PDB file of C-alpha atoms in Angstrom:
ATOM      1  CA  UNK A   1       0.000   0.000   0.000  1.00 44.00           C
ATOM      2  CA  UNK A   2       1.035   3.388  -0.816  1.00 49.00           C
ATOM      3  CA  UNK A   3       1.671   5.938   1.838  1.00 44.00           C
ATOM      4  CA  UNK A   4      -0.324   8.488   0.388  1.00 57.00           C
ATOM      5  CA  UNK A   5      -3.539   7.919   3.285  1.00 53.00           C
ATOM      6  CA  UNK A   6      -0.992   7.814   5.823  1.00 50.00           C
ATOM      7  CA  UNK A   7      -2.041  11.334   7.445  1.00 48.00           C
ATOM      8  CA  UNK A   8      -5.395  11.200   8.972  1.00 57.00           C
ATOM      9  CA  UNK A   9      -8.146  12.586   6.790  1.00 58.00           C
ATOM     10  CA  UNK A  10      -9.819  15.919   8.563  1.00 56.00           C
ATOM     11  CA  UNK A  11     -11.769  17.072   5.866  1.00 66.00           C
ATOM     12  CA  UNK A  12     -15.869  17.316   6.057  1.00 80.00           C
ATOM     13  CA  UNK A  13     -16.349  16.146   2.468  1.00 90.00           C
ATOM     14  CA  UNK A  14     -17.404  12.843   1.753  1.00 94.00           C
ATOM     15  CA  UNK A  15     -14.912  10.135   1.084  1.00 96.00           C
ATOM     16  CA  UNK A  16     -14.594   7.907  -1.965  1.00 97.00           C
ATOM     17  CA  UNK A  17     -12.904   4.299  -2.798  1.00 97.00           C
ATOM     18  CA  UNK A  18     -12.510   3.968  -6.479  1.00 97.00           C
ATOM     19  CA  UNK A  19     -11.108   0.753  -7.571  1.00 96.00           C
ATOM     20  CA  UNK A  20      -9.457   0.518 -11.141  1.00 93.00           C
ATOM     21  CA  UNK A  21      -8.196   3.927 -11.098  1.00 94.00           C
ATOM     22  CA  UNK A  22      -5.187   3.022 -12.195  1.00 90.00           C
ATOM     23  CA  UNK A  23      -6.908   3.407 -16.085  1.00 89.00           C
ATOM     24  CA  UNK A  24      -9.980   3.363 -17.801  1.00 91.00           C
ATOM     25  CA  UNK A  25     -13.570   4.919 -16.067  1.00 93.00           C
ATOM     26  CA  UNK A  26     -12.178   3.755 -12.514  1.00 94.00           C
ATOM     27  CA  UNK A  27      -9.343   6.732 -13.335  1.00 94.00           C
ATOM     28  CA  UNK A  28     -12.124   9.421 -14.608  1.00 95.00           C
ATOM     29  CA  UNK A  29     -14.357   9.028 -11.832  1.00 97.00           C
ATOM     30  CA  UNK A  30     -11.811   9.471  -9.180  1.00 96.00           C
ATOM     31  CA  UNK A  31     -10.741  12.652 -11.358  1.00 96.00           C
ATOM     32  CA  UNK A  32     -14.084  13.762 -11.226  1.00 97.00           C
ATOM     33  CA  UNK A  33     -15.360  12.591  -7.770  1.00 97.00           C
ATOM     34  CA  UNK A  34     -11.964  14.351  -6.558  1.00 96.00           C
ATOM     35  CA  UNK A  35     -13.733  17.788  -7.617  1.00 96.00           C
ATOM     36  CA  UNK A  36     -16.091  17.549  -4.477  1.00 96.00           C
ATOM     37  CA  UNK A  37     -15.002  14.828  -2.504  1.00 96.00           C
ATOM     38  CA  UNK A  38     -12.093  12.834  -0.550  1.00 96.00           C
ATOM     39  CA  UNK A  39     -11.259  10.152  -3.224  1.00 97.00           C
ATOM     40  CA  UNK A  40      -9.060   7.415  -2.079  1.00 97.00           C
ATOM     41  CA  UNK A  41      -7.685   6.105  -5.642  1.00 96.00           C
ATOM     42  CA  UNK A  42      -6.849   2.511  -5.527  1.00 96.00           C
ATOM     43  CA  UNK A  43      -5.036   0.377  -8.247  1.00 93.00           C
ATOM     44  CA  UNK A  44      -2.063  -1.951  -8.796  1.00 87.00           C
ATOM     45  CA  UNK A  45      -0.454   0.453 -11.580  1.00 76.00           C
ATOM     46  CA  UNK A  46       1.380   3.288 -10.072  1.00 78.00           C
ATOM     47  CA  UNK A  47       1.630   4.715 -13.422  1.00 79.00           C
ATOM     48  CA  UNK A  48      -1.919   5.135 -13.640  1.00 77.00           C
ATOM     49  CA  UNK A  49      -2.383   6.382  -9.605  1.00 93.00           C
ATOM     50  CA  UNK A  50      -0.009   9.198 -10.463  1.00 94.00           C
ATOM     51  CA  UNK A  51      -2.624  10.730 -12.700  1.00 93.00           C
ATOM     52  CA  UNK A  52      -5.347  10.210 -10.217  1.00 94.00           C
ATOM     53  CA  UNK A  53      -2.959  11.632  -7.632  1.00 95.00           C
ATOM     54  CA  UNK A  54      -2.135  14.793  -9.733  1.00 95.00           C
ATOM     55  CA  UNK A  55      -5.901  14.959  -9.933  1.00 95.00           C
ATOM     56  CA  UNK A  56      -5.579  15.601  -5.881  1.00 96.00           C
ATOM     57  CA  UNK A  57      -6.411  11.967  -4.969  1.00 96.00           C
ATOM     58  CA  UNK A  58      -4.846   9.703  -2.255  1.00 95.00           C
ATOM     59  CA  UNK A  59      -3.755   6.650  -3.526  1.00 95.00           C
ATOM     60  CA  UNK A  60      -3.263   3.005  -2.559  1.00 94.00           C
ATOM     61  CA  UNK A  61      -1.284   0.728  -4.668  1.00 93.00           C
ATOM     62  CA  UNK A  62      -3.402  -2.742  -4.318  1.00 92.00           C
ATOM     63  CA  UNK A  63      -3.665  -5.891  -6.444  1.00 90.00           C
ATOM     64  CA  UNK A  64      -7.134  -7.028  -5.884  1.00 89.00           C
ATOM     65  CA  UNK A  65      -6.301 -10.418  -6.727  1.00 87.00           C
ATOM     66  CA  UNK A  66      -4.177 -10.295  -2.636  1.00 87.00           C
ATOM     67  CA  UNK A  67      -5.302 -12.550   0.103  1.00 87.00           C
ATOM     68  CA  UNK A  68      -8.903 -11.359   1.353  1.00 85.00           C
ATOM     69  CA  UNK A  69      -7.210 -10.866   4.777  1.00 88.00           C
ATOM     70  CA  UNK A  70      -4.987  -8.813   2.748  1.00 90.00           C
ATOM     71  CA  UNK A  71      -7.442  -6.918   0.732  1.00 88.00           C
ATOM     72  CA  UNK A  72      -9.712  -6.230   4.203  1.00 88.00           C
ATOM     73  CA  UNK A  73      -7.020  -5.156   6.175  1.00 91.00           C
ATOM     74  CA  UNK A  74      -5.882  -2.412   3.471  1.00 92.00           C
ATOM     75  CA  UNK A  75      -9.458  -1.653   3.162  1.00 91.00           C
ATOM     76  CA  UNK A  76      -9.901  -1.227   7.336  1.00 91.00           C
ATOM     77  CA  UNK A  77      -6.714   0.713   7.423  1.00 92.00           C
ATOM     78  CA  UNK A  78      -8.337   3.198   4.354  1.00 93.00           C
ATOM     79  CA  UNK A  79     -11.199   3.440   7.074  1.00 92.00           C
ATOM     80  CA  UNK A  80      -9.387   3.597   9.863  1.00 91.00           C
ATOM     81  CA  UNK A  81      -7.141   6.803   8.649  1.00 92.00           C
ATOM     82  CA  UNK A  82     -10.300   8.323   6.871  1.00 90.00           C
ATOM     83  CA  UNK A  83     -12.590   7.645   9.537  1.00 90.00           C
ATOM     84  CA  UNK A  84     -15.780   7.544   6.957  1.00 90.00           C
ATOM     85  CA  UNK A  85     -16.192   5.565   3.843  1.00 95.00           C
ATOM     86  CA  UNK A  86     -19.625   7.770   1.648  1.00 96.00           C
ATOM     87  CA  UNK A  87     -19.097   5.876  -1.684  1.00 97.00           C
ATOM     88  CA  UNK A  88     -18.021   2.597  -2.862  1.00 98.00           C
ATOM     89  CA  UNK A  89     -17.363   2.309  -6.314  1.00 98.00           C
ATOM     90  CA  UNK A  90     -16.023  -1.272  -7.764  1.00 97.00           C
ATOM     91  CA  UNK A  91     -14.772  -0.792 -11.237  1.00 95.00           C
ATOM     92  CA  UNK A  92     -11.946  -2.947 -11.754  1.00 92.00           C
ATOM     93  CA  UNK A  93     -11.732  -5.181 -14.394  1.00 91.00           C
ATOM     94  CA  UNK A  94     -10.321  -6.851 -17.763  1.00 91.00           C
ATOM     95  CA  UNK A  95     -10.967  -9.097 -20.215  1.00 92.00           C
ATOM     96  CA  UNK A  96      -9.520 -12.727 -20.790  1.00 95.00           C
ATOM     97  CA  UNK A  97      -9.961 -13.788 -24.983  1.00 95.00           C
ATOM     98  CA  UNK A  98     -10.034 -17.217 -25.501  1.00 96.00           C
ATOM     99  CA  UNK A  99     -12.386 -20.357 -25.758  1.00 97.00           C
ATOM    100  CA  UNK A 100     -13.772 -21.922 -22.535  1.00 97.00           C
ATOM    101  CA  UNK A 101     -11.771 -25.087 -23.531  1.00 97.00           C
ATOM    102  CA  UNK A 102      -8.500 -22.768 -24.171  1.00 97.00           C
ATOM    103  CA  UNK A 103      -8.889 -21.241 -20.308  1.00 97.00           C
ATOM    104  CA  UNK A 104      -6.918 -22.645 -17.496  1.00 98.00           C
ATOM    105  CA  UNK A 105      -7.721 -22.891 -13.795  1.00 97.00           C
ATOM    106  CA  UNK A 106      -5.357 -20.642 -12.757  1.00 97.00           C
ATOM    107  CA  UNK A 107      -6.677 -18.079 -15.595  1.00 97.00           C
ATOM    108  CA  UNK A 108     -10.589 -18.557 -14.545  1.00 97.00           C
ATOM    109  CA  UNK A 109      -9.321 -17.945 -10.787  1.00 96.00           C
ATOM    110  CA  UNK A 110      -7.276 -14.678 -11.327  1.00 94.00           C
ATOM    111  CA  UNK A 111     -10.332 -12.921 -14.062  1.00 95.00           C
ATOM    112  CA  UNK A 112     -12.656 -14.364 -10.920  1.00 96.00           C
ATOM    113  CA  UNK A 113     -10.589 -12.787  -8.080  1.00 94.00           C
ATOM    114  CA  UNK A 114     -10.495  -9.257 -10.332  1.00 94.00           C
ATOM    115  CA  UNK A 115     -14.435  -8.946 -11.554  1.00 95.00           C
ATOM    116  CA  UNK A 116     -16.553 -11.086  -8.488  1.00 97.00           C
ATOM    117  CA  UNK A 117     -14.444 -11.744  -5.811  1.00 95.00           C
ATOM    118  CA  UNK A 118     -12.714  -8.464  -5.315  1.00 94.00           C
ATOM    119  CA  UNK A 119     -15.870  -6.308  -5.340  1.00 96.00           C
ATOM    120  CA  UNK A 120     -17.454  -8.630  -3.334  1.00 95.00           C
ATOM    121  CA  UNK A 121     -14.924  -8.765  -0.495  1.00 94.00           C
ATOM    122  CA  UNK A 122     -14.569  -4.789  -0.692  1.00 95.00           C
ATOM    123  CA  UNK A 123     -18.332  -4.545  -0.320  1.00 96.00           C
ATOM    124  CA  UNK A 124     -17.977  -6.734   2.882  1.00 94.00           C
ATOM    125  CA  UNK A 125     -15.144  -4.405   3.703  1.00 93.00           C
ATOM    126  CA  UNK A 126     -17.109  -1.413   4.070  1.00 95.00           C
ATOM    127  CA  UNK A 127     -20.801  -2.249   5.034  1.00 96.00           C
ATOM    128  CA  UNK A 128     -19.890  -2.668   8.563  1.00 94.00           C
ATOM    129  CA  UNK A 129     -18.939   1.114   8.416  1.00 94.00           C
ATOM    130  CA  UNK A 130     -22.190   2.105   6.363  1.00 95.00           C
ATOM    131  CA  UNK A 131     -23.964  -0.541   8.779  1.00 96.00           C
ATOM    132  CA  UNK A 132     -23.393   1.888  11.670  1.00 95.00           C
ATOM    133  CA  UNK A 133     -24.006   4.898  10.135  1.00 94.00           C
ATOM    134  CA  UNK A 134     -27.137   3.776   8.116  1.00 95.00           C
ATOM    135  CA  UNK A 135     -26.053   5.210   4.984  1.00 95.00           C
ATOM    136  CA  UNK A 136     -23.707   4.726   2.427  1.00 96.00           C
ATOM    137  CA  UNK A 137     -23.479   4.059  -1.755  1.00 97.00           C
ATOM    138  CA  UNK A 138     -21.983   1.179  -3.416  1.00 98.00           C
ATOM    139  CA  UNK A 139     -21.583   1.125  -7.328  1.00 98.00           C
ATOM    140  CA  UNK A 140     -20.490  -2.463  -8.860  1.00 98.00           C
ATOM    141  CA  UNK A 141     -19.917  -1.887 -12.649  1.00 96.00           C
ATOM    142  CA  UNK A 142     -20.589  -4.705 -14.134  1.00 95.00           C
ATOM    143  CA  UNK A 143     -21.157  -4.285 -18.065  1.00 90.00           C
ATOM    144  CA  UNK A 144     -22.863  -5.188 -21.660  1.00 91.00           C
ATOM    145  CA  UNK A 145     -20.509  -8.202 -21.793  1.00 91.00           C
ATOM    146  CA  UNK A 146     -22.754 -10.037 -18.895  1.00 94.00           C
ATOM    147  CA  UNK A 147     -26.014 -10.653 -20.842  1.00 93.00           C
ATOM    148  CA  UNK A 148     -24.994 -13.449 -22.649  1.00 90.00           C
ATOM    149  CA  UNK A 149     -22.060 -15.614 -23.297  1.00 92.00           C
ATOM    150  CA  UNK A 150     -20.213 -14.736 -25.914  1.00 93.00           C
ATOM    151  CA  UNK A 151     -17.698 -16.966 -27.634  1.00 94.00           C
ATOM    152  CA  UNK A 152     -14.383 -15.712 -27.228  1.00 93.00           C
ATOM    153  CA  UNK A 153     -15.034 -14.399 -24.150  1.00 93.00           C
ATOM    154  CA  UNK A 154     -16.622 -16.750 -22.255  1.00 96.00           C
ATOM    155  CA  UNK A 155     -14.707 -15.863 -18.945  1.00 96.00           C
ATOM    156  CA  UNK A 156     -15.454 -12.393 -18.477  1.00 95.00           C
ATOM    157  CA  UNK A 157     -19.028 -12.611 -19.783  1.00 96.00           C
ATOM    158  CA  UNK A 158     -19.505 -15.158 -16.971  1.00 97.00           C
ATOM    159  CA  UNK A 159     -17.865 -12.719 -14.537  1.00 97.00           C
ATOM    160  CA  UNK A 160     -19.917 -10.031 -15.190  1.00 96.00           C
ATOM    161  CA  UNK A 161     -23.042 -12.259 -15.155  1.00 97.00           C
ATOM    162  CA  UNK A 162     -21.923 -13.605 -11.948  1.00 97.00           C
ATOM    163  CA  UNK A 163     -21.181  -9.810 -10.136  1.00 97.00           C
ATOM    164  CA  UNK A 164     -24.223  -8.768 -11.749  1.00 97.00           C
ATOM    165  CA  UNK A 165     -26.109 -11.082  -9.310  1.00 97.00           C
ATOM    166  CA  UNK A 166     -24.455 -10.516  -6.565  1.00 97.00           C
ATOM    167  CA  UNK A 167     -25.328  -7.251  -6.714  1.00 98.00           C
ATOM    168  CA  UNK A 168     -29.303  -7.979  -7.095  1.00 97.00           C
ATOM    169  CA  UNK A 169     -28.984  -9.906  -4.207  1.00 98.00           C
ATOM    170  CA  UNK A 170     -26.776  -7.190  -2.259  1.00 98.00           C
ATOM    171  CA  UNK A 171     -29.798  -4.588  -2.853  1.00 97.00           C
ATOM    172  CA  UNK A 172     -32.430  -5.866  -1.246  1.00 97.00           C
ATOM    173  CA  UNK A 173     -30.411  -6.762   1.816  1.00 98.00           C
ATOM    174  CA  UNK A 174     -28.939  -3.913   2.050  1.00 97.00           C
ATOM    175  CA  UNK A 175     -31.834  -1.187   1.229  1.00 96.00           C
ATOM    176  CA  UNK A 176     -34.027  -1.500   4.208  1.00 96.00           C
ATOM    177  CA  UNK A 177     -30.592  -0.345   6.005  1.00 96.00           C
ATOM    178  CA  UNK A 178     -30.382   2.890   4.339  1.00 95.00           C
ATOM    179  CA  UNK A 179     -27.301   1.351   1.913  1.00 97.00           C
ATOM    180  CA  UNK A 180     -27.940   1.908  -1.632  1.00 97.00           C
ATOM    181  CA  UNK A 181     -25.959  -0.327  -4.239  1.00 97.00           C
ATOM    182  CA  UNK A 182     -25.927   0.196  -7.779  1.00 97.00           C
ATOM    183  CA  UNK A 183     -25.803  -2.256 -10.807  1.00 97.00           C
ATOM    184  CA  UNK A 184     -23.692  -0.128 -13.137  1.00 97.00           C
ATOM    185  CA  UNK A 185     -24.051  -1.822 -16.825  1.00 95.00           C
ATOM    186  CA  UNK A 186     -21.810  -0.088 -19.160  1.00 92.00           C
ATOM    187  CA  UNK A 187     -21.217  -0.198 -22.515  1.00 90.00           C
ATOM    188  CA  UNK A 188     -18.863  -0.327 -25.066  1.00 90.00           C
ATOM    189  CA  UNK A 189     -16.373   3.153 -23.745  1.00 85.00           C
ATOM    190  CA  UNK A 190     -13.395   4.225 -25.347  1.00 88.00           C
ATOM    191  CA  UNK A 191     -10.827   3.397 -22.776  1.00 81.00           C
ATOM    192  CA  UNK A 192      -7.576   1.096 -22.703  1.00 76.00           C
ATOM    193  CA  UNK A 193     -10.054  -2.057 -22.199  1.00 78.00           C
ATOM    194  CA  UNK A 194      -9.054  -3.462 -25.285  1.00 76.00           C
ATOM    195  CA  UNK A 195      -5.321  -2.658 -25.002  1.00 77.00           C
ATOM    196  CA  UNK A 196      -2.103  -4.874 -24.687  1.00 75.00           C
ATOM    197  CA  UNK A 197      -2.531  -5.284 -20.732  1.00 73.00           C
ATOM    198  CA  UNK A 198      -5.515  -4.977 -20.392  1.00 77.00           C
ATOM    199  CA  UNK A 199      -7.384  -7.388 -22.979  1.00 85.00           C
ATOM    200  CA  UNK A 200      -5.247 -10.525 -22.239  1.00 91.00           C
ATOM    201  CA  UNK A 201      -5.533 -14.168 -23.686  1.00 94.00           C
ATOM    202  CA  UNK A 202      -5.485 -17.699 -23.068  1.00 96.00           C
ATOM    203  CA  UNK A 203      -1.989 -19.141 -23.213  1.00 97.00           C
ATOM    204  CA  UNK A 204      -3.171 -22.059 -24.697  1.00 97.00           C
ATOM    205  CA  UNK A 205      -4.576 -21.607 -28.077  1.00 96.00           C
ATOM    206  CA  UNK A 206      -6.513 -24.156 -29.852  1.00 97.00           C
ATOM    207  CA  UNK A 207      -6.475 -24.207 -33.804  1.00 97.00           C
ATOM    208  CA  UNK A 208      -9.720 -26.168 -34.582  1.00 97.00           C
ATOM    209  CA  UNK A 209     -11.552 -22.608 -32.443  1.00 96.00           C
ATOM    210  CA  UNK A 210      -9.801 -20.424 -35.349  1.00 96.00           C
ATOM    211  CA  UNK A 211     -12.743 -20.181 -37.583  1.00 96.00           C
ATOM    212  CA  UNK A 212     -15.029 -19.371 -34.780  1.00 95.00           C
ATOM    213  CA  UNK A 213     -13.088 -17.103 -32.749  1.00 95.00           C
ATOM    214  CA  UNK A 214     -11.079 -15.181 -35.731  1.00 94.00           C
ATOM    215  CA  UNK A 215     -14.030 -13.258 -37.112  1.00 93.00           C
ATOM    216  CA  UNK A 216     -14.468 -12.002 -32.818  1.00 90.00           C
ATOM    217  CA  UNK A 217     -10.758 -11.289 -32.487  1.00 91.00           C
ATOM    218  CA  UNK A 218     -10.910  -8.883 -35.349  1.00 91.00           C
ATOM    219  CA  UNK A 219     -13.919  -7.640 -34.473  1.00 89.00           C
ATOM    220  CA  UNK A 220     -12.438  -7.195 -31.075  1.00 83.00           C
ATOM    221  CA  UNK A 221      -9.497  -5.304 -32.509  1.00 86.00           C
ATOM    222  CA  UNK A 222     -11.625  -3.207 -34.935  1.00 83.00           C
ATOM    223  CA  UNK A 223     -13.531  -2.050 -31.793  1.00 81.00           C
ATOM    224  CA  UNK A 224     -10.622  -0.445 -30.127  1.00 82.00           C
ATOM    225  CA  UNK A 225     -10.342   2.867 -30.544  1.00 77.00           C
ATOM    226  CA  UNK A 226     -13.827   3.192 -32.049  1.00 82.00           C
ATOM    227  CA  UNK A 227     -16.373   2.525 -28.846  1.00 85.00           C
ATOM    228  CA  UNK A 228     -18.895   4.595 -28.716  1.00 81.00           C
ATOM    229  CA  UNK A 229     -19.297   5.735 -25.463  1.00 83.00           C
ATOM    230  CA  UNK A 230     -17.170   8.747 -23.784  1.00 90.00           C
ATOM    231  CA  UNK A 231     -15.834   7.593 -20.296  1.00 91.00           C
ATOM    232  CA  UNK A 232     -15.620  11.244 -19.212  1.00 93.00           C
ATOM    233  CA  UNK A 233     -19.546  11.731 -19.934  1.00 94.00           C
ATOM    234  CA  UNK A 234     -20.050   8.060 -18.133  1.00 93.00           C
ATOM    235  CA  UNK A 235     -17.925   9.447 -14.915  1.00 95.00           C
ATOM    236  CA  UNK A 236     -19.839  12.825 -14.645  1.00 95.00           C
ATOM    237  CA  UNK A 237     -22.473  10.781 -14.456  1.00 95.00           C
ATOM    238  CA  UNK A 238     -21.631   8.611 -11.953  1.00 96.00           C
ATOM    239  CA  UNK A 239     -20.762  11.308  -9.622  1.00 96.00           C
ATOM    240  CA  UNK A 240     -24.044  13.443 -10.165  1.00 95.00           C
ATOM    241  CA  UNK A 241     -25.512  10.482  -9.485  1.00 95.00           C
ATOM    242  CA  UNK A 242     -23.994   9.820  -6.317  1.00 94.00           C
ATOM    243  CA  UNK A 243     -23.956  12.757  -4.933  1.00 92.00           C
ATOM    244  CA  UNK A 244     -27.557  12.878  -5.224  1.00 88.00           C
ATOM    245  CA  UNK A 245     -30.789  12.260  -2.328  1.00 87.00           C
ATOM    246  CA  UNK A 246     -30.451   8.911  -1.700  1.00 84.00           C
ATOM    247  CA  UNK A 247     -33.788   7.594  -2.597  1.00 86.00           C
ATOM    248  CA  UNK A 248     -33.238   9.060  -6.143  1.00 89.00           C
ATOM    249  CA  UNK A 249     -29.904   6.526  -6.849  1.00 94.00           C
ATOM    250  CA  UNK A 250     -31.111   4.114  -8.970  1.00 96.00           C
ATOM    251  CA  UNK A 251     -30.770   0.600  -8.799  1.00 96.00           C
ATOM    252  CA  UNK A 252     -29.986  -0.247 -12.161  1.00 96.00           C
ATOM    253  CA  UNK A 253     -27.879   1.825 -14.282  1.00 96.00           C
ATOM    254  CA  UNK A 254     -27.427   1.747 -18.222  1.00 95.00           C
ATOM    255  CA  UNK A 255     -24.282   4.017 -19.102  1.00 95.00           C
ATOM    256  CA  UNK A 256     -24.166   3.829 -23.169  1.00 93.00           C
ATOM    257  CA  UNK A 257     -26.689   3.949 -25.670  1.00 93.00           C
ATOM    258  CA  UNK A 258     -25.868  -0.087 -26.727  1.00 93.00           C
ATOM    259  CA  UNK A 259     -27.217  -1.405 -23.412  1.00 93.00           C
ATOM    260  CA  UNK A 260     -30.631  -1.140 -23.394  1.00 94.00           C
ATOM    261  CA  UNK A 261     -30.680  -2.687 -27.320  1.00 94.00           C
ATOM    262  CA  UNK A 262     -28.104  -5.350 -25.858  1.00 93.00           C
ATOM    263  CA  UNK A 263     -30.179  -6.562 -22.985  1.00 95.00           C
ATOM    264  CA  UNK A 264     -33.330  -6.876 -24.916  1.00 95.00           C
ATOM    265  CA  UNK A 265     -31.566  -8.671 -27.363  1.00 95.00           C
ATOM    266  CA  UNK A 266     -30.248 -11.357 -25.246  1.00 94.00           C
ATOM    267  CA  UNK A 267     -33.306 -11.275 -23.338  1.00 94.00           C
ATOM    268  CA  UNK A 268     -35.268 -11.978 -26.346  1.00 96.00           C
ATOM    269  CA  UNK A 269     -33.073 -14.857 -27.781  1.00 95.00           C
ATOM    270  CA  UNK A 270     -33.954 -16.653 -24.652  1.00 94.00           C
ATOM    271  CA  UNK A 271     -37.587 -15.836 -24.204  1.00 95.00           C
ATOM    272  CA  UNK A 272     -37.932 -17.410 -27.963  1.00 95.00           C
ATOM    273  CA  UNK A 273     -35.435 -20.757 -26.872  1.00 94.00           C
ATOM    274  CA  UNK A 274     -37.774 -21.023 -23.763  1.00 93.00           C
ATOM    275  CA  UNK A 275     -40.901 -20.828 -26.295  1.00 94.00           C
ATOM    276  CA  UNK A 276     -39.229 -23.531 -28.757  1.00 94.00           C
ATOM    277  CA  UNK A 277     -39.718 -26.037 -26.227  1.00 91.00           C
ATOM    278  CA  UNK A 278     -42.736 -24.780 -24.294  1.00 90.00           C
ATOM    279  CA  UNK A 279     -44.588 -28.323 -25.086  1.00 90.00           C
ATOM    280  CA  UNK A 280     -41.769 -30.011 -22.578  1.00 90.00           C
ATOM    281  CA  UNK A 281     -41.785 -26.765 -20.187  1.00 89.00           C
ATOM    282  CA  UNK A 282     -45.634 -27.097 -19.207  1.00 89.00           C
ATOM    283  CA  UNK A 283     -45.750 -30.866 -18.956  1.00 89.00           C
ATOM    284  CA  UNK A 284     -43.311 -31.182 -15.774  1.00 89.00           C
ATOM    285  CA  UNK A 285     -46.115 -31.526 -13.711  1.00 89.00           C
ATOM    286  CA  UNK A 286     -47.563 -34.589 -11.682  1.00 91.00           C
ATOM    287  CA  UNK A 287     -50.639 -35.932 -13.376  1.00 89.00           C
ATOM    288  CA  UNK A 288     -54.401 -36.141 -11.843  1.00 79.00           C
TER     289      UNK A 288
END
């Protein structure tokens, strides 16, 4: 850890943990949040926490993929020094290329540890704190990747699938306490995502996949550089959000204009495979 949240914190504005700051929209929101609160930057490049530091941030140097006793005591430490913990906001994250058959163990465990676990444990990290104050905002970004699974990328889309439910469950344990978490779905934004270090593959590499996977890896590679979405506008929207009357944070949150198209499209693939078979579906039951 860093020694940048080494002095106590004294200030009356609220305090933010940003994960993924290092790059990408973890990085603009912390820029942005910084503007009007205490942001506590945290990442495992120190590369990218100088920018966020620059931007008046403190700064913890943290691989999320530590020990949980690791990651909790950083976190209670954070707490400790800033004595208040307002906003949560989980946006770590990469993507792992390759076919399910083409990812190891040890890759499934460290995308896991990054996009479920990591948010997870951080969100146990701090709810004691909101616990006793009745109040508090978490934001879990999950993103357009989790509606279905997509060939290629069969290991993140299950991640984000997997936080995304989390989440729904977090929500309505955690509302009637005065907590408010938020499902963040983005879209496609024009960050480093897709960049050498970020966007990593499979080391093993299967050649009878290369006629499935190709036409994805060059669409893939096409994308970058070309998404849509502006991760400033995404960020100042984030923060207005959260900074917000409570009862007004939503609990779902589309950033992107391909969400919404993407969700009902996935949504409807499966509503017609259900119908396909609806003959099998209805007949389940025990008979007079």
């Amino acid at each position: 850890m860093s020694s940048s949240t080494s002095v106590p914190i004294t200030s009356t504005r609220p305090v933010w943990l940003v994960t993924g700051a290092s790059s990408g929209l973890g990085l603009e929101v912390a820029i942005e949040a910084a503007k009007l609160a205490t942001v506590v930057a945290i990442g495992r490049d120190h590369h990218g926490l100088e920018l966020a530091a620059n931007a008046g941030c403190r700064t913890v140097e943290l691989d999320l993929r530590a020990s949980a006793e690791h990651v909790s005591s950083v976190i209670a430490d954070i707490i400790k020094t800033a004595g208040r913990v307002d906003v949560l906001v989980n946006a770590a994250g990469y993507i792992l290329e390759g076919a399910v058959e083409e990812t190891s163990d040890a890759e499934l465990e460290d995308i896991f540890h990054t996009n479920v676990f990591a948010p997870i444990r951080l969100a146990r990290a701090v709810l004691p704190h909101m616990r006793r104050t009745g109040a508090g905002v978490i934001f879990n970004v999950a993103g357009i990747g989790g509606f279905s699974g997509s060939p290629n990328a069969g290991a993140y889309c299950s991640s984000k699938a997997a936080l995304a439910t989390f989440t729904e469950a977090l929500q309505r344990e955690t509302g009637p306490l005065g907590i408010r978490v938020c499902l963040v779905q983005l879209g496609h934004f024009r960050t480093a995502f897709l960049k050498a270090g970020h966007r990593l593959h499979t080391a093993l590499r299967i050649v009878d996949y290369d006629p499935v996977l190709d036409p994805l890896r060059k669409a893939f590679n096409g994308l970058d550089g070309h998404q849509p979405g502006d991760p400033g506008k995404a960020a100042r929207a984030l923060v207005h959000i959260a900074s917000s009357d409570a009862d007004s944070i939503p609990t779902l949150l589309a950033l992107g204009s391909d969400v919404v198209p993407a969700e009902l499209s996935a949504h409807e693939a499966k509503r017609q495979a259900f119908l396909a078979h609806d003959t099998w579906t209805n007949s389940m039951g025990f008979d007079a």
